[in-house]
Tab-separated table of C-alpha atoms in Angstrom:
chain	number	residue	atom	x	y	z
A	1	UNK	CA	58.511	-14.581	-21.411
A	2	UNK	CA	60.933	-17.136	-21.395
A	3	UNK	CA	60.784	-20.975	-22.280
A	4	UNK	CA	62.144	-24.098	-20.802
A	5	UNK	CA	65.085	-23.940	-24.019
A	6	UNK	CA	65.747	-20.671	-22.592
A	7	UNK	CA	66.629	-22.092	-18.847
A	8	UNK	CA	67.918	-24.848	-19.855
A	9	UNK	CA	70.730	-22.642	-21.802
A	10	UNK	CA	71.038	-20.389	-18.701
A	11	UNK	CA	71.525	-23.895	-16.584
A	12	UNK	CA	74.614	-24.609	-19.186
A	13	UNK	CA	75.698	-21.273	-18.599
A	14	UNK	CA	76.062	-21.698	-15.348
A	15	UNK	CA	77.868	-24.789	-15.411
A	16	UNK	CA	80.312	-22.876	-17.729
A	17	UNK	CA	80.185	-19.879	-15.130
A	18	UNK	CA	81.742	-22.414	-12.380
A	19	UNK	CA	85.046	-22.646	-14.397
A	20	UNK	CA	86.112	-18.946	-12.903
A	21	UNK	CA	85.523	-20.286	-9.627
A	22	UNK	CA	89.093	-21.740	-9.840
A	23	UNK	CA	90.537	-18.333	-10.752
A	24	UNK	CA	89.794	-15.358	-9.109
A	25	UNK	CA	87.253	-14.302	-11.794
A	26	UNK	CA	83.833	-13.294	-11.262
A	27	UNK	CA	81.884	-16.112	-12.271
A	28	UNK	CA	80.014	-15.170	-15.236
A	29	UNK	CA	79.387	-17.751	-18.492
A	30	UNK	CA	78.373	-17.621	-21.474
A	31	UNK	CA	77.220	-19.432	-24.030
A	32	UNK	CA	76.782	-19.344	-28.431
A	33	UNK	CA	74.197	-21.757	-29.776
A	34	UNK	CA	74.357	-21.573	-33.662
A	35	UNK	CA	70.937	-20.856	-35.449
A	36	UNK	CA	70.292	-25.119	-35.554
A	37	UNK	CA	70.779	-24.586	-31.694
A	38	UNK	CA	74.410	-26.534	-31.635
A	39	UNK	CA	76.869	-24.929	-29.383
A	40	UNK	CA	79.593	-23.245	-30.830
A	41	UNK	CA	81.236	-21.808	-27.855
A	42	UNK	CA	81.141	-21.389	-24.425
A	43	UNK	CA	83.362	-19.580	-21.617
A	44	UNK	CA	83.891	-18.180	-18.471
A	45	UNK	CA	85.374	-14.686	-17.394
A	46	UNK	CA	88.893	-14.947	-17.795
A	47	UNK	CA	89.744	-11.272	-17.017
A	48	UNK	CA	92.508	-12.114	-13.878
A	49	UNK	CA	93.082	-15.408	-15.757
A	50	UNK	CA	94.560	-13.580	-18.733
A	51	UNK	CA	95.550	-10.206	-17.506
A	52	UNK	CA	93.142	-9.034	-20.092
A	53	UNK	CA	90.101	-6.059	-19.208
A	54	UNK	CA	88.314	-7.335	-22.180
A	55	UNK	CA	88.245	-11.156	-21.130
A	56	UNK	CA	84.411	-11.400	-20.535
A	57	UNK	CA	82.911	-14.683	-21.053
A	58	UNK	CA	80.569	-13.124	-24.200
A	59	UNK	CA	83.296	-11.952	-25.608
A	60	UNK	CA	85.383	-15.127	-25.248
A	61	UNK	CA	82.363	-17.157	-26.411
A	62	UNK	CA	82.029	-14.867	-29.515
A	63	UNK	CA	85.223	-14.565	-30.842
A	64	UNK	CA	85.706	-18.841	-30.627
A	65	UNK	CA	81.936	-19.094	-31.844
A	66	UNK	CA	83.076	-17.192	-35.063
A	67	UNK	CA	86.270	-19.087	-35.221
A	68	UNK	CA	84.515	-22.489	-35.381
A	69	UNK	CA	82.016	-20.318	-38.002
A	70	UNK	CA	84.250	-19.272	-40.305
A	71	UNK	CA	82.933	-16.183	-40.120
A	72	UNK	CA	82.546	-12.449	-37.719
A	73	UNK	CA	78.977	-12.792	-38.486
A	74	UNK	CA	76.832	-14.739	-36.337
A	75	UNK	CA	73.054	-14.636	-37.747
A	76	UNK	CA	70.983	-16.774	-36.345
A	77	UNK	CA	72.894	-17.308	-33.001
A	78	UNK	CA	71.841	-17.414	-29.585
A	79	UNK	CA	73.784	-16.096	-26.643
A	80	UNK	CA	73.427	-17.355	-23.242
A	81	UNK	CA	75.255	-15.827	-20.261
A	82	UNK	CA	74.573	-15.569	-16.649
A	83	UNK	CA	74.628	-11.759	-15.893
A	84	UNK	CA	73.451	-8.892	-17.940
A	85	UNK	CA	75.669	-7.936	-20.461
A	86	UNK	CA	77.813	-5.074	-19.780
A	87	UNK	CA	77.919	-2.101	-22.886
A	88	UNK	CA	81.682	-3.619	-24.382
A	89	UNK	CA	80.107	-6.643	-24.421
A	90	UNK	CA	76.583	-5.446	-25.750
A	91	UNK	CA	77.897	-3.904	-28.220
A	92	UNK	CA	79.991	-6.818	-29.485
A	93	UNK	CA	76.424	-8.779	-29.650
A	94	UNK	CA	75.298	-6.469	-31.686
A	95	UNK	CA	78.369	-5.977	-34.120
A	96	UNK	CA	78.406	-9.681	-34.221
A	97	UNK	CA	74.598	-10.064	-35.401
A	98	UNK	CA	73.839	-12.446	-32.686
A	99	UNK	CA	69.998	-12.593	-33.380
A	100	UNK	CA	68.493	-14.066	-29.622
A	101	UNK	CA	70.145	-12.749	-26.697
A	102	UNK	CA	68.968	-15.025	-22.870
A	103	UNK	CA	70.916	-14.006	-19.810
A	104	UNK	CA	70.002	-14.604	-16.200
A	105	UNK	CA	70.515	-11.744	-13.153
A	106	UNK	CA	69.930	-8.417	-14.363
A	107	UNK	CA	73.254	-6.128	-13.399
A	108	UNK	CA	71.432	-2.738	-12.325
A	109	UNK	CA	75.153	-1.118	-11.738
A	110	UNK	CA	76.618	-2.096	-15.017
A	111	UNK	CA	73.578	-3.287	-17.367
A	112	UNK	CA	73.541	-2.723	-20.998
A	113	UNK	CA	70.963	-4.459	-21.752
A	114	UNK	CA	67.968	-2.941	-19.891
A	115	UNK	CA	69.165	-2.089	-16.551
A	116	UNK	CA	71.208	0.906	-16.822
A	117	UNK	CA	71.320	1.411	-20.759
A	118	UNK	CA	69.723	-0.864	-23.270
A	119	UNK	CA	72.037	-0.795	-26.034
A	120	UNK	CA	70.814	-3.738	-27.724
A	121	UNK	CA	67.500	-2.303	-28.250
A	122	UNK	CA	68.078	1.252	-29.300
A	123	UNK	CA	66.114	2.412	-32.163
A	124	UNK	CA	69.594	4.173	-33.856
A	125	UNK	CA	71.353	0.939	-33.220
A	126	UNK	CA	71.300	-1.504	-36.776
A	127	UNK	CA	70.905	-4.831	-35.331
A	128	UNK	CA	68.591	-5.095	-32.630
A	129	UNK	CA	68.456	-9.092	-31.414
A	130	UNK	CA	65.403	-10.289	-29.703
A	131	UNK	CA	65.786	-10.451	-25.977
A	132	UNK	CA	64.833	-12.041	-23.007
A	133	UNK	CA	66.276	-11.331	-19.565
A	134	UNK	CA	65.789	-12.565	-15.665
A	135	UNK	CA	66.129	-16.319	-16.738
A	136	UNK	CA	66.836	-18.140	-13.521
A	137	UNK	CA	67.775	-15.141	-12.278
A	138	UNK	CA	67.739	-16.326	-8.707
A	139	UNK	CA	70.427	-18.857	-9.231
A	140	UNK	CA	72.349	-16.652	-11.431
A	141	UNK	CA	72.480	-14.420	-8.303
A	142	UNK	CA	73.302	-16.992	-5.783
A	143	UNK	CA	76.673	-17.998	-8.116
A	144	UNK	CA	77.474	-14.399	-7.533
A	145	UNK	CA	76.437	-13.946	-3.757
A	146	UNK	CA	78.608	-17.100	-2.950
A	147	UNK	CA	82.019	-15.440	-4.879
A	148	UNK	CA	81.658	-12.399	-3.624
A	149	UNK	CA	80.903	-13.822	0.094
A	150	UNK	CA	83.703	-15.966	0.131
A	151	UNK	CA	86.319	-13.345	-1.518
A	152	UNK	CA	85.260	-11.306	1.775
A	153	UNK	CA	85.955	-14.095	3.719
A	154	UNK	CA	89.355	-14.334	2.924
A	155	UNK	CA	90.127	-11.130	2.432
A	156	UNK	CA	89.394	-10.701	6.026
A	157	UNK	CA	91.759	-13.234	7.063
């Protein structure tokens, strides 16, 4: 069950998500709220941006949330993205010690947490956060339905 902190996060991460929009990445953001719930990071895919495979927003927003901590480990944190994380980036979370994990549309095809593998709550894993998933999923969706719509689009022209 999620809360009204918990959209309102997702909401942010969406705002974040629309930065890719003026690349050619998929629009996908995330979010790092420290453990007194003020933001430490937040990005946007930035794989075509950088030429760089491992340029998902989580991982963007956790390596400049542990920048501005001083420190790899993150106790305490929350991370908000917009898409289920994929297993790289699950298993960053998890080396990280985020503790709270929110993200918005489940990823069936590519889902690490839940959909196709759930690597943040394996029993042999160390650090299992808490996590809640399907936050404003429908809008999370829709950001993704409109990229991938217009991409087509003009492709085909």
């Amino acid at each position: 069950m999620h809360s009204k902190a918990d959209e309102d996060l997702i909401r942010r991460a969406l705002a974040v998500a629309a930065g890719a929009l003026n690349t050619e990445d998929v629009p996908v953001g995330a979010v790092v709220l420290d453990a007194d719930g003020v933001e430490l990071a937040a990005a946007c895919n930035a794989r075509e941006a950088h030429s760089d495979p491992t340029a998902h927003a989580e991982i963007l927003a956790l390596r400049e949330a542990a920048a501005k901590a001083g420190r790899w480990r993150l106790d305490g944190a929350t991370l908000a993205v917009t898409v289920e994380p994929c297993t790289m980036c699950a298993g960053a979370i998890g080396l990280a010690r985020v503790s709270r994990v929110v993200f918005g549309a489940w990823e069936p095809r590519t889902g690490a947490v839940g959909s196709l593998w759930d690597v943040l709550r394996d029993r042999r894993v160390l650090h299992r956060p808490e996590v809640v998933g399907g936050v404003l999923a429908e809008e999370c969706v829709d950001l993704l339905t409109q990229f991938f719509a217009n991409r087509r689009g003009h492709q085909a022209h």
